[in-house]
Short mmCIF file of N, CA and C in Angstrom, two decimals:
data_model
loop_
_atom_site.label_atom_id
_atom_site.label_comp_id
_atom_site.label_asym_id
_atom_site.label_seq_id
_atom_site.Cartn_x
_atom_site.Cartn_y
_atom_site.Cartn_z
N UNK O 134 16.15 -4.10 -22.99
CA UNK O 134 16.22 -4.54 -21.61
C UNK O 134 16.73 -3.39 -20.75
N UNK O 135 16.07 -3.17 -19.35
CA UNK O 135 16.26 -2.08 -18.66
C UNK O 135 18.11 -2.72 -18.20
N UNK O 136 18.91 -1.80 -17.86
CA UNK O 136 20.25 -1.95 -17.03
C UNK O 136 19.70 -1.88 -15.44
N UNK O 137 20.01 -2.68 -14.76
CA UNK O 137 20.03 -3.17 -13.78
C UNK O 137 20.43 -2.07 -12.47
N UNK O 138 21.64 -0.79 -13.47
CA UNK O 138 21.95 0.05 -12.45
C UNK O 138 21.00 1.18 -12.42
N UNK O 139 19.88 1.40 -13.27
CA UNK O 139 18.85 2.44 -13.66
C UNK O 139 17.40 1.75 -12.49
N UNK O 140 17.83 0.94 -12.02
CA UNK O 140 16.53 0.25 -11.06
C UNK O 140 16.60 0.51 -9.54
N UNK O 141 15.43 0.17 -8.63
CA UNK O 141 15.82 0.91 -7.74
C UNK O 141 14.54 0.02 -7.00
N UNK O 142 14.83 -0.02 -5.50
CA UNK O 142 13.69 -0.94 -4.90
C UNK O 142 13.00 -0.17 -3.35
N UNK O 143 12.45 0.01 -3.39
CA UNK O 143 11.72 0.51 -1.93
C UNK O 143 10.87 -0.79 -0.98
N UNK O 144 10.84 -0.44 -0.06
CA UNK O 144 10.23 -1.12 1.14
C UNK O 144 9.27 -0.15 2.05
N UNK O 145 8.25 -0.07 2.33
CA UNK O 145 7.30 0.59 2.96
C UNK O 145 6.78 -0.25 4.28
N UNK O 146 6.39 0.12 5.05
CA UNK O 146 5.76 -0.28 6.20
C UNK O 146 4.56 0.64 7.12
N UNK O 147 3.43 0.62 7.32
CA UNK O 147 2.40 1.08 8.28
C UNK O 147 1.82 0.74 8.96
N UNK O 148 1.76 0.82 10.03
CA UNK O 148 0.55 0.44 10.99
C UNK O 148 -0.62 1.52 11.87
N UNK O 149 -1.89 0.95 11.81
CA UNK O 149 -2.93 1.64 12.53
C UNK O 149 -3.60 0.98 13.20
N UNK O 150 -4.59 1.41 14.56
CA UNK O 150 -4.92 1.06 15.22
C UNK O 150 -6.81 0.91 14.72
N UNK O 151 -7.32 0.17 15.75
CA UNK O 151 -8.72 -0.09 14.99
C UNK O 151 -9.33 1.03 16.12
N UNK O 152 -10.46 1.59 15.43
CA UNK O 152 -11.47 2.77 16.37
C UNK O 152 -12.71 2.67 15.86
N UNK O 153 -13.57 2.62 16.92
CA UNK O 153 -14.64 2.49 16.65
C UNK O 153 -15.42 4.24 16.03
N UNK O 154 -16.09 4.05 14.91
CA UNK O 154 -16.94 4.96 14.29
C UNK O 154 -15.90 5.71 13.68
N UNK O 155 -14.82 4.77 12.74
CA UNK O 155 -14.32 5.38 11.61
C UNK O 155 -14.31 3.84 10.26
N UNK O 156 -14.72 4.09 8.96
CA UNK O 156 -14.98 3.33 8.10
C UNK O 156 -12.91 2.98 7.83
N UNK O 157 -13.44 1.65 7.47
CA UNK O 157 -11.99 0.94 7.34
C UNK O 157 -11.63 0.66 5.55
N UNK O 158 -10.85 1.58 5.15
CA UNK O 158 -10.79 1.73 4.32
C UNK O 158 -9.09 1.10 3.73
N UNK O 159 -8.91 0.30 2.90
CA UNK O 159 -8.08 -0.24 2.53
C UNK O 159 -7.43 -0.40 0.97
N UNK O 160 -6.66 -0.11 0.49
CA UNK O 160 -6.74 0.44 -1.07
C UNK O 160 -7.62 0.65 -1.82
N UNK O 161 -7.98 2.09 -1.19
CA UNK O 161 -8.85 2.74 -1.30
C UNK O 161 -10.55 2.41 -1.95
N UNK O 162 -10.81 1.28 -0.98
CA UNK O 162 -11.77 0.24 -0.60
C UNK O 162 -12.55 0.32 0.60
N UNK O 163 -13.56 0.94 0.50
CA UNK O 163 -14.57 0.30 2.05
C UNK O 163 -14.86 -0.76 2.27
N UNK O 164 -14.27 -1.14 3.19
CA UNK O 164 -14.43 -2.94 3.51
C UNK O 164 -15.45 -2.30 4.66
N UNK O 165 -16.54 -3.52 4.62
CA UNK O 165 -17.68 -3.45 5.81
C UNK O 165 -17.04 -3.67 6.74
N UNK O 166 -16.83 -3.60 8.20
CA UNK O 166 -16.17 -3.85 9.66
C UNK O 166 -16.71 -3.35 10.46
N UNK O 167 -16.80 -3.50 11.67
CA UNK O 167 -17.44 -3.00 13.02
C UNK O 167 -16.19 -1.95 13.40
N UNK O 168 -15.48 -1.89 12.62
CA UNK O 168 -14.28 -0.81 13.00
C UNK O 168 -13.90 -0.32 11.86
N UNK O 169 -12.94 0.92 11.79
CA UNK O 169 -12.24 1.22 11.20
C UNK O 169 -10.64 1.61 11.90
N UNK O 170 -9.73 2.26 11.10
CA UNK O 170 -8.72 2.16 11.49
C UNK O 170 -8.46 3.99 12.01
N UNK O 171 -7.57 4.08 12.58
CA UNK O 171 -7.61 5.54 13.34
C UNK O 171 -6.27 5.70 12.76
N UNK O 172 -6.69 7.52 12.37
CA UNK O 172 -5.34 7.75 11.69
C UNK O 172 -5.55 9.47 11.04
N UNK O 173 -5.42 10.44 11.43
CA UNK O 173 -5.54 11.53 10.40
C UNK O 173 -6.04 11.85 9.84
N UNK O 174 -5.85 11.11 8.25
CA UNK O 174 -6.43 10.84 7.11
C UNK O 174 -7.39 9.60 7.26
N UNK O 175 -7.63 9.15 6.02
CA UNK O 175 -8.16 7.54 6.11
C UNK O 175 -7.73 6.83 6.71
N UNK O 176 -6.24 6.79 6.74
CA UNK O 176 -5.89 5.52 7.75
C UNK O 176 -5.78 4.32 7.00
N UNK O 177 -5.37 4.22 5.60
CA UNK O 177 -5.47 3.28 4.26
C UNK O 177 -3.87 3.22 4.74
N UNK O 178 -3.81 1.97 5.61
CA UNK O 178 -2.25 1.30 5.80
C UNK O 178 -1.67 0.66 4.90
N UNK O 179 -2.57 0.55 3.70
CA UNK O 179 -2.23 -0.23 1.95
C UNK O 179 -1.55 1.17 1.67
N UNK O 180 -2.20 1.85 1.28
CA UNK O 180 -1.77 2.98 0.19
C UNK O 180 -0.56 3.87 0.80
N UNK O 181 -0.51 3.66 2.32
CA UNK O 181 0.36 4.30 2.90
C UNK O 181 1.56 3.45 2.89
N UNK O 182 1.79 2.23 2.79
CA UNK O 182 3.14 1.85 3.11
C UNK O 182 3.10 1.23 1.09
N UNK O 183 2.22 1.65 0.24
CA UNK O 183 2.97 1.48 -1.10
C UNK O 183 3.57 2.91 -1.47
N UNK O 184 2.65 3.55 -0.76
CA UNK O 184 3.61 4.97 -1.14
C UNK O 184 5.00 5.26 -0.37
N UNK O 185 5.13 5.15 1.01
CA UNK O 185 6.51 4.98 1.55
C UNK O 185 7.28 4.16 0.76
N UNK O 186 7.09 2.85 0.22
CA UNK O 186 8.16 1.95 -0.88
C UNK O 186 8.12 3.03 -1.80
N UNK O 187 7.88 3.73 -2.39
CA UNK O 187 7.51 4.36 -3.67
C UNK O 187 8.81 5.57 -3.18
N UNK O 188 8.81 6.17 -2.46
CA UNK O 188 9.16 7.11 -1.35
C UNK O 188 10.41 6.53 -1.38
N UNK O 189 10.91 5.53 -0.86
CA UNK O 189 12.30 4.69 -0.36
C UNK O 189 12.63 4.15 -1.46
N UNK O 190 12.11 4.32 -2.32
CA UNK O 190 12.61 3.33 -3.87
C UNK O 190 13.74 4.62 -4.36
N UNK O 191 13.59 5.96 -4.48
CA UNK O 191 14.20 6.90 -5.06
C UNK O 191 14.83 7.89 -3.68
N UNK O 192 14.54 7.35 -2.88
CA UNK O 192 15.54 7.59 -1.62
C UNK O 192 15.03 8.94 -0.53
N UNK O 193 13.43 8.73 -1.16
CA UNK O 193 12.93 10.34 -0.43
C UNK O 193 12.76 9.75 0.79
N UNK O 194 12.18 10.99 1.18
CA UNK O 194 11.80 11.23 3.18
C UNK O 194 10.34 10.78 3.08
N UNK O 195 10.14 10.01 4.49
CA UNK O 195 8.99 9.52 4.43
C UNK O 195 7.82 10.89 4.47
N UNK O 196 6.49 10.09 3.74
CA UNK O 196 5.44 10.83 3.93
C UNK O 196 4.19 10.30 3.72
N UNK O 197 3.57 11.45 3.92
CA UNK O 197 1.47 10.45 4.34
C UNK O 197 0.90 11.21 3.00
N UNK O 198 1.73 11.96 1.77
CA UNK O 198 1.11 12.32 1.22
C UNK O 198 0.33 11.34 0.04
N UNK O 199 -0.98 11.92 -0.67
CA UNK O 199 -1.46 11.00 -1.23
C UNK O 199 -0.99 9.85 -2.39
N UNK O 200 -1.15 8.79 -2.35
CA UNK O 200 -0.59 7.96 -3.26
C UNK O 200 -0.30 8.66 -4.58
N UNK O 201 -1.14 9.18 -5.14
CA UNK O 201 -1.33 9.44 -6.59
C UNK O 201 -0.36 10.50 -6.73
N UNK O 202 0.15 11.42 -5.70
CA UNK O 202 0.81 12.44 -5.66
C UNK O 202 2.23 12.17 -5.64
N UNK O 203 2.71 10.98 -4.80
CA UNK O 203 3.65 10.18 -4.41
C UNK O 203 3.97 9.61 -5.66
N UNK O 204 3.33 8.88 -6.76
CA UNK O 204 3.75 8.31 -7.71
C UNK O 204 3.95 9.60 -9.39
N UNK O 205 3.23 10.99 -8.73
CA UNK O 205 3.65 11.79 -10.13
C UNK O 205 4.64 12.21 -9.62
N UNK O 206 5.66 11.98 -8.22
CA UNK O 206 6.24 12.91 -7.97
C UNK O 206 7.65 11.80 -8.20
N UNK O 207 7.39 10.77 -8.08
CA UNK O 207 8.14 10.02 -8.91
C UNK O 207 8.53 9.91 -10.12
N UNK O 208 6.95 10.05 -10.80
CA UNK O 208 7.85 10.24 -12.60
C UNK O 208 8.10 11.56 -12.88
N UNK O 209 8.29 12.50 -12.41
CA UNK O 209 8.82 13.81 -12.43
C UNK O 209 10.26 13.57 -12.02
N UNK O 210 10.65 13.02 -11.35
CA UNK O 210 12.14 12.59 -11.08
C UNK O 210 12.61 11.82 -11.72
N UNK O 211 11.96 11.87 -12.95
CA UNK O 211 12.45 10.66 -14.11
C UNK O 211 12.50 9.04 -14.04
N UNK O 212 11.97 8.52 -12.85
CA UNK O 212 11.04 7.09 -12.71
C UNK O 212 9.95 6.62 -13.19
N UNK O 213 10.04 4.98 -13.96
CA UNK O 213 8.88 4.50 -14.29
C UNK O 213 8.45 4.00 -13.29
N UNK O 214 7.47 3.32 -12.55
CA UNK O 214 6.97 2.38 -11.58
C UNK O 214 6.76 0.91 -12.40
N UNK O 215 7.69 0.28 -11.90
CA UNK O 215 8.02 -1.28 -12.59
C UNK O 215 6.50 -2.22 -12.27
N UNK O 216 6.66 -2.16 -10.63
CA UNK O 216 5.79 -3.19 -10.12
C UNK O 216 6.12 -2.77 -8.49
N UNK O 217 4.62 -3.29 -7.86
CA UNK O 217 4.56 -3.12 -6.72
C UNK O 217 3.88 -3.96 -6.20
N UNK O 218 4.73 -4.59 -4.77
CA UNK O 218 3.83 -5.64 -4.36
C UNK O 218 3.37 -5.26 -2.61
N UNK O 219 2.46 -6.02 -2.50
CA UNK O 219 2.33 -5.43 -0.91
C UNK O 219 1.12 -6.89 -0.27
N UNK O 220 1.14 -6.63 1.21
CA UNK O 220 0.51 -7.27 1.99
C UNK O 220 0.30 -7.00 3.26
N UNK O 221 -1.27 -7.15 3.49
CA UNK O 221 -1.80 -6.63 4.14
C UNK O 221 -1.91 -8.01 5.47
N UNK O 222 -1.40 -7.65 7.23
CA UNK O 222 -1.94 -8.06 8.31
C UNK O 222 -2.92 -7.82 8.75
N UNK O 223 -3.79 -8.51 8.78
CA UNK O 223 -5.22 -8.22 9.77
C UNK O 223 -5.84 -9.99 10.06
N UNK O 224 -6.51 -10.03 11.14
CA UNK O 224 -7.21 -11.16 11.72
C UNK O 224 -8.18 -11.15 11.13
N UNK O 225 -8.89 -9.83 11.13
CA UNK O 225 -10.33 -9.68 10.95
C UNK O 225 -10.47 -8.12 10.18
N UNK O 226 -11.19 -8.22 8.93
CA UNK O 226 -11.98 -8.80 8.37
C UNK O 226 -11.35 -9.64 7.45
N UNK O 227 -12.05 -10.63 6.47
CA UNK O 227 -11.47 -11.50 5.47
C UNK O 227 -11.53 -10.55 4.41
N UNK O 228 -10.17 -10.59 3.73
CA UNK O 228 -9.87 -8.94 2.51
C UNK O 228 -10.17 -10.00 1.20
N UNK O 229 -10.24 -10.94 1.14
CA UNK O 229 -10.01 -11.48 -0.05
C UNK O 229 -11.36 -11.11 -1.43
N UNK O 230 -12.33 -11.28 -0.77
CA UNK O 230 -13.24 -10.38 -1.53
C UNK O 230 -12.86 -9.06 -2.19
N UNK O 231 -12.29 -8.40 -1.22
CA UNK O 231 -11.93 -7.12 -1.89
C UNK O 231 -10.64 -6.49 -2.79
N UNK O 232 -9.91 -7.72 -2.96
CA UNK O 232 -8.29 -7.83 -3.32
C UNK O 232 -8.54 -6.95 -5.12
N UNK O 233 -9.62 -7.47 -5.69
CA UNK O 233 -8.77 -6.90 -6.72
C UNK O 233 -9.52 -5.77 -7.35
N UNK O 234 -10.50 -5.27 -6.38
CA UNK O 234 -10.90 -3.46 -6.31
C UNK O 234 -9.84 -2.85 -5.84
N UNK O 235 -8.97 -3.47 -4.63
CA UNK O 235 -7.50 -2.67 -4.37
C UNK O 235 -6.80 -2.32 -5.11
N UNK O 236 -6.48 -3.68 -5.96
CA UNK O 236 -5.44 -3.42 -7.20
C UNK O 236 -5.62 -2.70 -8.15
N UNK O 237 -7.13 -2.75 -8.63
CA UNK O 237 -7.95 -1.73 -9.52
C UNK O 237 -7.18 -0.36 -9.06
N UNK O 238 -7.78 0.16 -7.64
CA UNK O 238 -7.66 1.66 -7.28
C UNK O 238 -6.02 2.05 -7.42
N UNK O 239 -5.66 1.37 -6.48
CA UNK O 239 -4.02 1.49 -6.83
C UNK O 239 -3.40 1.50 -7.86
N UNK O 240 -3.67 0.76 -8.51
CA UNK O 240 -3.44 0.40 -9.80
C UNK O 240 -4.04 1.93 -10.87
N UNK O 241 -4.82 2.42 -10.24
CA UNK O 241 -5.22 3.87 -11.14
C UNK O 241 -4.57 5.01 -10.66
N UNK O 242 -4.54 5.37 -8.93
CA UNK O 242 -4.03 5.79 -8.37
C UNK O 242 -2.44 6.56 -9.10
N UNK O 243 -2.02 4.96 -9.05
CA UNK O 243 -0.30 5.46 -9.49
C UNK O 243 -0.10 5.36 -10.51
N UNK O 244 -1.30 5.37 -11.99
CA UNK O 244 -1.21 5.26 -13.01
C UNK O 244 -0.73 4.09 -13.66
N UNK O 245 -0.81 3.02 -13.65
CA UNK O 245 -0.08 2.08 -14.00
C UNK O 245 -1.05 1.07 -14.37
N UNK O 246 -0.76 -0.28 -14.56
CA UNK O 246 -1.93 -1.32 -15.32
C UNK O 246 -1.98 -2.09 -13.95
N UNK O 247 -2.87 -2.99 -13.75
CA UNK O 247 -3.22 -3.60 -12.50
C UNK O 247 -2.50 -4.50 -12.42
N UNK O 248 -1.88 -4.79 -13.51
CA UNK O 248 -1.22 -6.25 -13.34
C UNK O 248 0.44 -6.06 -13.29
N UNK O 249 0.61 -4.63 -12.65
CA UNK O 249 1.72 -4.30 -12.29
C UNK O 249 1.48 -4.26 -10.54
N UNK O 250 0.14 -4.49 -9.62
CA UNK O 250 -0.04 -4.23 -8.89
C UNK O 250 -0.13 -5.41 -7.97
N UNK O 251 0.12 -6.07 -7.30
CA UNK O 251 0.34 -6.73 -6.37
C UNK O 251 -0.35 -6.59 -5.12
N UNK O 252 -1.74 -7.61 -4.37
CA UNK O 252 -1.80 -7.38 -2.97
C UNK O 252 -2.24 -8.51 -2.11
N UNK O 253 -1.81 -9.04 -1.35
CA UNK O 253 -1.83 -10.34 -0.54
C UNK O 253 -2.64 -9.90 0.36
N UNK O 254 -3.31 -10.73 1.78
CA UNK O 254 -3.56 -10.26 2.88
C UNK O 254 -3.63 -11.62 3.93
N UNK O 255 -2.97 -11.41 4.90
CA UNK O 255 -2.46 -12.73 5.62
C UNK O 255 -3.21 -12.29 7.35
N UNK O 256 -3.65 -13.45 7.90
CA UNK O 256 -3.50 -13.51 9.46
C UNK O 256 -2.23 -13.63 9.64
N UNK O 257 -2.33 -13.30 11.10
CA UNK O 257 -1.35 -13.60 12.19
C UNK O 257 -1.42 -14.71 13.11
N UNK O 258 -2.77 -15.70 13.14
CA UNK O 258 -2.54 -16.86 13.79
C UNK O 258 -3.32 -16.12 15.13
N UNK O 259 -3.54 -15.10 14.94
CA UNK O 259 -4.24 -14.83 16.36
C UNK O 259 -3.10 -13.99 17.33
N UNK O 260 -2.22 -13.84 16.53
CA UNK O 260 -0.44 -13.65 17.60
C UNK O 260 -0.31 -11.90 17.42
N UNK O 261 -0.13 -11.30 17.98
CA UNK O 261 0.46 -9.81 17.84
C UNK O 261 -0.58 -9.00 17.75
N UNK O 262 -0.43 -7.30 17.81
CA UNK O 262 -1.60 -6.70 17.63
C UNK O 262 -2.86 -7.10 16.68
N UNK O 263 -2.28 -7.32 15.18
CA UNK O 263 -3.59 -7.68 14.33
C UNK O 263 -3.93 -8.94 14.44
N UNK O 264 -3.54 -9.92 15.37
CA UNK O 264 -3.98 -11.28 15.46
C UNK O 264 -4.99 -10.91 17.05
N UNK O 265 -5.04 -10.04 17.58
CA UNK O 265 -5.61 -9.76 18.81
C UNK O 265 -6.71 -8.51 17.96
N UNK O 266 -6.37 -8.28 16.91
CA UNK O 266 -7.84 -7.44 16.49
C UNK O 266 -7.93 -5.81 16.77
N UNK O 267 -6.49 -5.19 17.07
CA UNK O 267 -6.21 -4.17 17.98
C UNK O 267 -5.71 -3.23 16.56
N UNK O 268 -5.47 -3.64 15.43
CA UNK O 268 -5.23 -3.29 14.53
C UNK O 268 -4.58 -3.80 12.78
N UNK O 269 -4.52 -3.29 12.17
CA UNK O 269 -3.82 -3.80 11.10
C UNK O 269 -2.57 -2.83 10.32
N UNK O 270 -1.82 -3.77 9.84
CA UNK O 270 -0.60 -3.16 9.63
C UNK O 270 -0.31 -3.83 7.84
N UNK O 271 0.68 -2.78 7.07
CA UNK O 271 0.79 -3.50 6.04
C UNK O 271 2.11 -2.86 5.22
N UNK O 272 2.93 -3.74 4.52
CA UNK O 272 4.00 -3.69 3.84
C UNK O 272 4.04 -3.68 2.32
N UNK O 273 4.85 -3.07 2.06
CA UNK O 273 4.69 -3.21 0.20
C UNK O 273 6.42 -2.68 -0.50
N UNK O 274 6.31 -3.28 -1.18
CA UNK O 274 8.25 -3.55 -1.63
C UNK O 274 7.39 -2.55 -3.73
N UNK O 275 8.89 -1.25 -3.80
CA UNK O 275 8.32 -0.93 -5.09
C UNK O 275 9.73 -0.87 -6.10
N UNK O 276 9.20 -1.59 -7.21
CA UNK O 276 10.78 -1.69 -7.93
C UNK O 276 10.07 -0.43 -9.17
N UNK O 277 11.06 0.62 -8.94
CA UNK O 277 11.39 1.64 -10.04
C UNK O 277 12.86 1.52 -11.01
N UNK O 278 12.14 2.08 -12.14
CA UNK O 278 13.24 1.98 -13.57
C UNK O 278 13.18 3.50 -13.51
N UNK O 279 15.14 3.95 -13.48
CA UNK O 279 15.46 5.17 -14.15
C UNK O 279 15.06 5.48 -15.57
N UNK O 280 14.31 6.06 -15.91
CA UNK O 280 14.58 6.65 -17.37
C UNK O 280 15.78 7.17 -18.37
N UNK O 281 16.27 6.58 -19.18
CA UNK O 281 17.50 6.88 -19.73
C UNK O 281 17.48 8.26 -20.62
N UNK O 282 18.37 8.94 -20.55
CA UNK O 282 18.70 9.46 -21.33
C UNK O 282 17.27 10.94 -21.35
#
């Protein structure tokens, strides 16, 4: 059994705005949409706020670097990745079709089995930016185990 003081929990958060004539890409998923999300990079507000938890779990500085990079740079600091859960705001499109190609990618991404991977996706009721369609935003909580010894 892991000790309780070798564990460690992160919280992530992102948001992007929707733009027309960029593909909306979501753990690391092309979802069909009349939009995509505007942002730099892809603009994958999944992969970006599991990697900030990932990031805040071992107490680093935030960053946009790539998931997969984010999670070797974790087990190089002597972290397993326990489990990660996350959920995605948007009105529009319906993600549920695409939920467990997310978990798939992510789930390869950070090296880990899928069923360590976690991903919800909820309206807003129509209420706040992603309930007005202006964008989507998304959260993800990551519990890491110190490696002993």
């Amino acid at each position: 059994m892991t000790n309780a003081m070798n564990m460690r929990v992160g919280l992530g958060f992102d948001v992007h705005a929707f733009a027309q004539g960029r593909k909306l890409i979501l753990g690391g998923v092309d979802i069909p949409h009349h939009q995509g999300l505007l942002g730099h990079s892809d603009a994958d507000v999944l992969a970006h706020a599991i990697s900030d938890a990932l990031l805040g779990a071992y107490a680093g500085a935030d960053s946009m670097v790539l998931l997969s990079c984010v999670a070797n740079h974790v087990r190089e600091l002597g972290f397993d990745i326990v489990d990660v859960d996350s959920v995605i705001s948007a009105q529009a499109p319906k993600l549920s079709p695409f939920r467990d190609q997310m978990r798939e990618n992510l789930a390869h991404a950070m090296g880990i089995d899928v069923d360590q991977v976690g991903v919800k996706a909820t309206t807003t009721e129509h209420l706040g930016f992603e309930g007005r369609e202006e964008g989507i935003s998304a959260q993800a909580v990551a519990l890491l185990s110190k490696r002993c010894c």
